[in-house]
């Protein structure tokens, strides 16, 4: 019973004086309508509703990718995906934050993994509840400095994931245990 569980969590949060500042949706394949798609969508919508019940201002939801589609088609499919979620977000008063991906090298796959294209997708979706979550570790795997990436995203950055790595893979190290330039990150913020 999701509502009973949310109520129990809310009561525990209140007892402990804890406030959650963000939530993360389930992982799935947002633009690939396979046998898992409906369950993934329902799980993501449940996450948005739970965020509202727990007074969490936003939910991080990854964009989708698929093999052998163009950037334009990827944007169209992602907009369709986010538009459905944003309908629920509007009902709940919850933001949707799109996270920048880590660099991935897969042949024939368009993957939104950098600040300019994340900003382009957010502008393409063009919804007041759609913004960015900047994952600093994922950004560390890019060629663009953190401060430059954050300037491009500007006020769309409403959530952060702070994790480190050696810029070679998404290893999720503790801060200052990798090569992330925290001066650049702070300058950008």
Coordinates of C-alpha atoms in Angstrom, one line a residue:
X1 CA 0.0 0.0 0.0
X2 CA 2.0 3.0 -1.3
X3 CA 0.0 5.6 0.6
X4 CA 0.3 3.8 3.9
X5 CA 4.0 3.4 3.4
X6 CA 4.4 7.1 2.5
X7 CA 2.5 8.1 5.6
X8 CA 4.7 6.0 7.8
X9 CA 7.8 7.5 6.2
X10 CA 6.4 11.0 6.6
X11 CA 5.7 10.4 10.3
X12 CA 9.3 9.0 10.8
X13 CA 10.7 12.0 8.9
X14 CA 8.8 14.4 11.2
X15 CA 9.9 12.5 14.3
X16 CA 13.5 12.7 13.3
X17 CA 13.3 16.3 11.9
X18 CA 14.5 15.0 8.5
X19 CA 13.7 16.6 5.1
X20 CA 14.5 14.9 1.8
X21 CA 15.6 17.3 -0.9
X22 CA 15.3 15.1 -3.9
X23 CA 14.2 11.7 -5.1
X24 CA 15.3 9.4 -7.9
X25 CA 13.0 7.6 -10.2
X26 CA 13.5 3.9 -11.0
X27 CA 16.0 3.0 -13.7
X28 CA 14.5 1.9 -17.0
X29 CA 14.4 2.5 -20.7
X30 CA 12.3 5.6 -21.1
X31 CA 12.1 5.7 -24.9
X32 CA 12.1 1.9 -25.6
X33 CA 8.6 0.6 -25.4
X34 CA 9.4 -3.0 -24.6
X35 CA 7.7 -5.4 -22.2
X36 CA 9.0 -3.5 -19.2
X37 CA 7.9 -0.1 -20.3
X38 CA 4.5 0.1 -18.6
X39 CA 5.8 -1.1 -15.3
X40 CA 8.7 1.4 -15.5
X41 CA 6.3 4.3 -16.3
X42 CA 4.0 3.4 -13.4
X43 CA 6.9 3.1 -11.1
X44 CA 8.1 6.5 -12.1
X45 CA 4.7 8.0 -11.7
X46 CA 4.4 6.4 -8.2
X47 CA 7.8 8.0 -7.4
X48 CA 6.5 11.4 -8.4
X49 CA 3.4 11.0 -6.3
X50 CA 5.5 9.8 -3.3
X51 CA 7.7 12.8 -3.7
X52 CA 4.6 15.0 -3.3
X53 CA 3.4 13.1 -0.3
X54 CA 6.8 13.5 1.3
X55 CA 7.2 17.2 0.4
X56 CA 10.2 16.4 -1.8
X57 CA 10.5 19.2 -4.4
X58 CA 11.7 17.1 -7.3
X59 CA 12.4 13.7 -8.9
X60 CA 15.5 13.0 -10.9
X61 CA 14.5 11.1 -14.1
X62 CA 17.1 9.9 -16.6
X63 CA 16.5 10.6 -20.3
X64 CA 16.3 7.7 -22.7
X65 CA 18.4 6.4 -25.5
X66 CA 18.0 3.7 -28.2
X67 CA 20.3 2.3 -30.9
X68 CA 20.1 3.6 -34.4
X69 CA 18.0 6.7 -33.9
X70 CA 19.0 10.3 -34.7
X71 CA 19.4 13.1 -32.2
X72 CA 16.1 14.6 -33.5
X73 CA 14.3 11.3 -32.9
X74 CA 15.9 10.9 -29.5
X75 CA 14.6 14.4 -28.5
X76 CA 11.1 13.7 -29.9
X77 CA 10.9 10.4 -28.0
X78 CA 12.3 11.9 -24.8
X79 CA 9.8 14.8 -25.0
X80 CA 6.9 12.4 -25.4
X81 CA 8.2 10.5 -22.3
X82 CA 8.7 13.6 -20.2
X83 CA 5.4 15.1 -21.3
X84 CA 3.5 12.1 -19.8
X85 CA 5.4 12.4 -16.6
X86 CA 5.0 16.2 -16.4
X87 CA 1.2 15.7 -16.4
X88 CA 1.6 13.8 -13.2
X89 CA 4.2 16.3 -11.9
X90 CA 1.7 19.2 -12.5
X91 CA -1.0 17.4 -10.5
X92 CA 1.5 16.9 -7.7
X93 CA 3.5 20.2 -7.8
X94 CA 6.8 18.3 -8.2
X95 CA 9.7 19.2 -10.5
X96 CA 11.3 16.7 -12.9
X97 CA 15.1 17.0 -13.0
X98 CA 16.9 15.5 -15.9
X99 CA 20.3 14.2 -15.0
X100 CA 23.4 14.5 -17.2
X101 CA 24.7 11.0 -18.0
X102 CA 28.2 9.7 -17.8
X103 CA 30.1 9.4 -21.1
X104 CA 29.2 6.2 -22.8
X105 CA 30.8 4.8 -25.9
X106 CA 28.3 2.7 -27.7
X107 CA 28.2 2.6 -31.5
X108 CA 25.1 4.0 -33.1
X109 CA 23.6 5.3 -29.9
X110 CA 22.8 9.0 -29.2
X111 CA 23.2 9.6 -25.5
X112 CA 22.6 13.0 -23.8
X113 CA 25.7 13.2 -21.7
X114 CA 26.8 16.8 -21.7
X115 CA 25.6 20.2 -20.6
X116 CA 24.9 21.8 -24.0
X117 CA 22.7 18.9 -25.1
X118 CA 21.0 18.6 -21.7
X119 CA 20.1 22.3 -21.9
X120 CA 18.9 21.8 -25.4
X121 CA 16.6 19.0 -24.3
X122 CA 15.3 21.0 -21.4
X123 CA 14.6 23.9 -23.7
X124 CA 13.0 21.5 -26.3
X125 CA 10.7 20.1 -23.6
X126 CA 9.9 23.7 -22.6
X127 CA 8.0 23.1 -19.3
X128 CA 8.2 25.1 -16.1
X129 CA 8.6 22.0 -14.0
X130 CA 11.4 20.5 -16.1
X131 CA 15.0 21.3 -15.1
X132 CA 18.4 19.8 -14.5
X133 CA 20.2 17.7 -12.0
X134 CA 23.9 18.1 -12.4
X135 CA 25.9 14.9 -11.6
X136 CA 29.4 16.2 -10.9
X137 CA 31.0 12.8 -11.4
X138 CA 29.3 12.3 -14.7
X139 CA 30.4 15.8 -15.7
X140 CA 34.0 14.9 -14.7
X141 CA 34.0 12.3 -17.5
X142 CA 33.4 15.1 -20.1
X143 CA 35.9 17.4 -21.7
X144 CA 34.1 20.5 -20.7
X145 CA 35.0 22.0 -17.3
X146 CA 32.4 21.9 -14.5
X147 CA 32.1 25.7 -14.3
X148 CA 31.4 26.0 -18.0
X149 CA 28.8 23.2 -18.0
X150 CA 27.0 24.8 -15.1
X151 CA 27.0 28.2 -16.7
X152 CA 25.4 26.7 -19.8
X153 CA 22.7 25.1 -17.7
X154 CA 22.2 28.2 -15.6
X155 CA 19.1 28.4 -13.4
X156 CA 17.9 25.1 -14.7
X157 CA 20.3 23.4 -12.2
X158 CA 18.0 22.7 -9.3
X159 CA 19.6 19.5 -7.9
X160 CA 23.1 18.0 -7.6
X161 CA 24.7 14.6 -7.3
X162 CA 28.1 15.0 -5.8
X163 CA 30.4 12.0 -6.5
X164 CA 33.9 11.6 -7.7
X165 CA 35.8 9.4 -10.1
X166 CA 39.0 9.3 -12.1
X167 CA 37.3 10.6 -15.3
X168 CA 37.6 7.1 -16.8
X169 CA 34.4 5.4 -15.6
X170 CA 31.4 6.1 -13.3
X171 CA 33.0 4.7 -10.2
X172 CA 31.1 6.9 -7.6
X173 CA 34.0 7.5 -5.3
X174 CA 33.8 9.7 -2.2
X175 CA 34.4 13.4 -2.9
X176 CA 38.1 14.2 -3.1
X177 CA 39.1 10.6 -3.8
X178 CA 39.2 11.1 -7.6
X179 CA 40.1 13.7 -10.1
X180 CA 37.0 16.0 -10.0
X181 CA 38.0 19.6 -10.0
X182 CA 35.9 20.9 -7.0
X183 CA 37.2 24.5 -7.5
X184 CA 35.7 24.5 -11.0
X185 CA 32.4 22.9 -9.6
X186 CA 32.2 25.6 -6.9
X187 CA 33.0 28.4 -9.3
X188 CA 30.2 27.1 -11.6
X189 CA 27.7 26.9 -8.8

